[in-house]
XYZ file of C-alpha atoms in Angstrom:
187
model
C 2.812 4.564 22.194
C 1.604 2.307 25.102
C 4.071 -0.315 24.183
C 6.933 2.434 23.770
C 5.645 3.700 27.457
C 5.752 0.514 28.812
C 9.192 -0.672 27.708
C 10.963 2.391 28.809
C 9.318 2.398 32.137
C 9.933 -1.420 32.579
C 13.471 -0.648 31.467
C 13.933 2.425 34.006
C 16.125 3.984 31.387
C 13.902 7.250 31.918
C 11.597 8.176 34.844
C 8.452 8.846 33.648
C 5.886 11.153 35.410
C 4.040 9.218 38.270
C 0.799 10.076 36.862
C 1.854 8.405 33.409
C 3.251 5.528 35.222
C 0.312 4.984 37.610
C -1.932 4.806 34.143
C 0.650 2.604 32.823
C 0.190 0.330 35.801
C -3.315 0.142 35.655
C -3.375 -0.797 32.348
C -0.711 -3.423 32.645
C -2.360 -5.010 35.691
C -5.281 -5.664 33.720
C -3.459 -8.621 31.741
C -2.422 -11.868 33.572
C 1.202 -12.196 34.138
C 1.216 -15.330 31.847
C 0.207 -12.896 29.004
C 3.509 -12.085 27.221
C 4.141 -8.212 25.471
C 3.987 -9.987 21.966
C 0.278 -11.511 23.124
C -1.032 -7.633 24.036
C 0.795 -6.129 20.885
C -0.652 -8.963 18.556
C -4.314 -7.968 20.305
C -3.230 -4.139 20.066
C -3.656 -3.937 23.847
C -7.047 -5.209 23.949
C -9.049 -8.053 25.064
C -9.659 -10.670 22.868
C -13.292 -10.013 21.724
C -12.512 -5.917 21.217
C -9.246 -6.976 19.359
C -11.168 -9.340 16.850
C -13.817 -6.266 16.517
C -10.979 -3.915 15.807
C -9.254 -6.320 13.218
C -12.358 -6.796 11.670
C -13.366 -3.250 11.424
C -9.722 -2.666 10.059
C -10.101 -4.975 7.231
C -13.079 -3.666 6.292
C -11.935 -0.055 6.258
C -8.923 -1.108 4.158
C -11.048 -2.755 1.537
C -13.462 0.157 1.206
C -10.164 2.684 0.655
C -8.450 0.262 -1.813
C -11.448 -0.351 -3.839
C -11.789 1.905 -6.910
C -15.116 3.238 -7.332
C -16.572 3.226 -10.627
C -19.919 4.241 -10.275
C -20.368 7.933 -11.791
C -23.119 9.996 -12.134
C -24.638 9.548 -15.612
C -25.055 13.675 -15.869
C -21.302 14.135 -15.529
C -21.132 12.351 -19.371
C -24.151 14.126 -20.912
C -24.977 11.690 -23.963
C -21.868 10.171 -23.890
C -21.887 6.458 -22.649
C -20.112 5.230 -19.341
C -17.673 2.498 -19.266
C -17.154 1.307 -15.781
C -14.150 -0.946 -17.074
C -12.774 2.175 -18.714
C -12.858 4.270 -15.774
C -11.337 1.418 -13.807
C -8.340 1.474 -16.621
C -8.097 5.178 -16.161
C -7.770 5.170 -12.691
C -5.244 2.160 -12.485
C -2.877 4.045 -14.955
C -3.550 7.451 -13.046
C -2.414 5.721 -9.892
C 0.717 4.248 -11.428
C 2.033 7.614 -12.494
C 0.973 9.466 -9.342
C 2.942 7.662 -6.459
C 5.217 10.448 -5.448
C 8.457 8.896 -6.122
C 10.189 9.953 -9.573
C 11.651 6.253 -10.042
C 8.311 4.300 -9.453
C 6.163 6.739 -11.300
C 8.354 6.513 -14.124
C 8.426 2.676 -14.153
C 4.972 2.022 -13.223
C 3.506 4.622 -15.201
C 5.282 3.625 -18.368
C 4.609 0.144 -17.971
C 0.512 1.070 -17.183
C 0.412 3.340 -20.289
C 1.698 0.492 -22.397
C -0.202 -2.402 -21.045
C -3.158 -1.599 -18.732
C -5.503 -1.038 -21.828
C -4.738 -4.520 -22.836
C -4.751 -6.587 -19.316
C -7.979 -8.950 -18.554
C -9.992 -8.456 -15.567
C -7.941 -11.098 -13.450
C -4.568 -9.449 -14.277
C -6.082 -5.911 -13.532
C -7.228 -7.209 -10.124
C -3.520 -8.538 -9.565
C -2.048 -5.272 -10.703
C -4.225 -3.427 -8.436
C -3.096 -5.693 -5.461
C 0.226 -4.249 -6.015
C -0.793 -0.789 -6.475
C -1.998 -1.174 -3.080
C 1.059 -1.610 -1.545
C 3.795 1.218 -0.187
C 5.577 2.896 -2.824
C 8.699 2.030 -1.380
C 7.850 -1.733 -1.005
C 6.813 -1.662 -4.932
C 10.230 -0.508 -6.021
C 11.978 -2.973 -3.955
C 9.883 -5.863 -5.310
C 10.155 -4.648 -8.661
C 14.163 -4.052 -8.924
C 14.584 -7.670 -7.066
C 15.869 -5.568 -3.595
C 13.689 -7.907 -1.854
C 11.044 -10.971 -2.824
C 7.663 -10.062 -2.962
C 5.323 -11.498 -0.484
C 3.140 -14.434 -2.254
C -0.152 -12.584 -2.549
C 1.136 -9.909 -5.149
C 3.754 -12.821 -6.403
C 2.080 -13.387 -9.696
C 2.394 -13.063 -13.500
C 1.947 -8.996 -13.481
C 4.710 -8.983 -11.009
C 7.030 -10.804 -13.533
C 6.096 -8.709 -15.993
C 6.910 -5.321 -13.988
C 10.306 -7.072 -13.015
C 11.151 -7.783 -16.570
C 10.099 -4.225 -17.340
C 12.328 -3.057 -14.793
C 15.162 -5.219 -15.792
C 15.208 -4.205 -19.540
C 15.484 -0.249 -18.676
C 13.028 0.982 -20.185
C 14.096 4.773 -19.117
C 17.659 4.524 -20.499
C 20.541 4.619 -18.125
C 19.916 7.878 -15.699
C 19.690 10.104 -18.233
C 17.463 13.295 -17.370
C 16.754 13.496 -21.141
C 15.709 9.933 -21.547
C 13.630 10.703 -18.327
C 12.097 13.903 -19.722
C 11.493 11.993 -23.077
C 9.583 9.025 -21.249
C 7.552 11.273 -18.784
C 6.677 12.753 -22.039
C 5.483 9.902 -24.214
C 3.622 8.619 -21.230
C 1.826 11.990 -20.055
C 3.244 11.987 -16.556
C 3.239 15.176 -14.814
């Protein structure tokens, strides 16, 4: 927000309220004249020490958010045994089916139902890294519209691309979509 206000105020395309101008001016005066806007934006508009703390906290929050929890109370299962690997696989399959975009739900969901039960732990980690991306980005990567970044350009990404190219759902047929959803237990 500050970056937008600063750019608009600096270009004088609009006139900000005097109080807002004073606020922006006081924040901008904290930076040396040699410091560029890019430097300011790279550091979240903070001093270097605060910026490093913010980046570290951001990273820890993302890791915590993206990790799948496999600890389940034993009382939830009664006398059945708990298999953390099985829980992880089920959650990954669920995440593959429930992306929120029909095309990606169908492509990832059908692939996951067929392949996730047989993946190694390393392959599961690779697939989970892909699932942590934005749905639109995943779609662009697996359809070949964009090249995937190096951290997810792995064997699983190659399998997903081959799966997508093979038209596993037929060619734009509502009947084929419905059959694929039913066969893969997609809602």
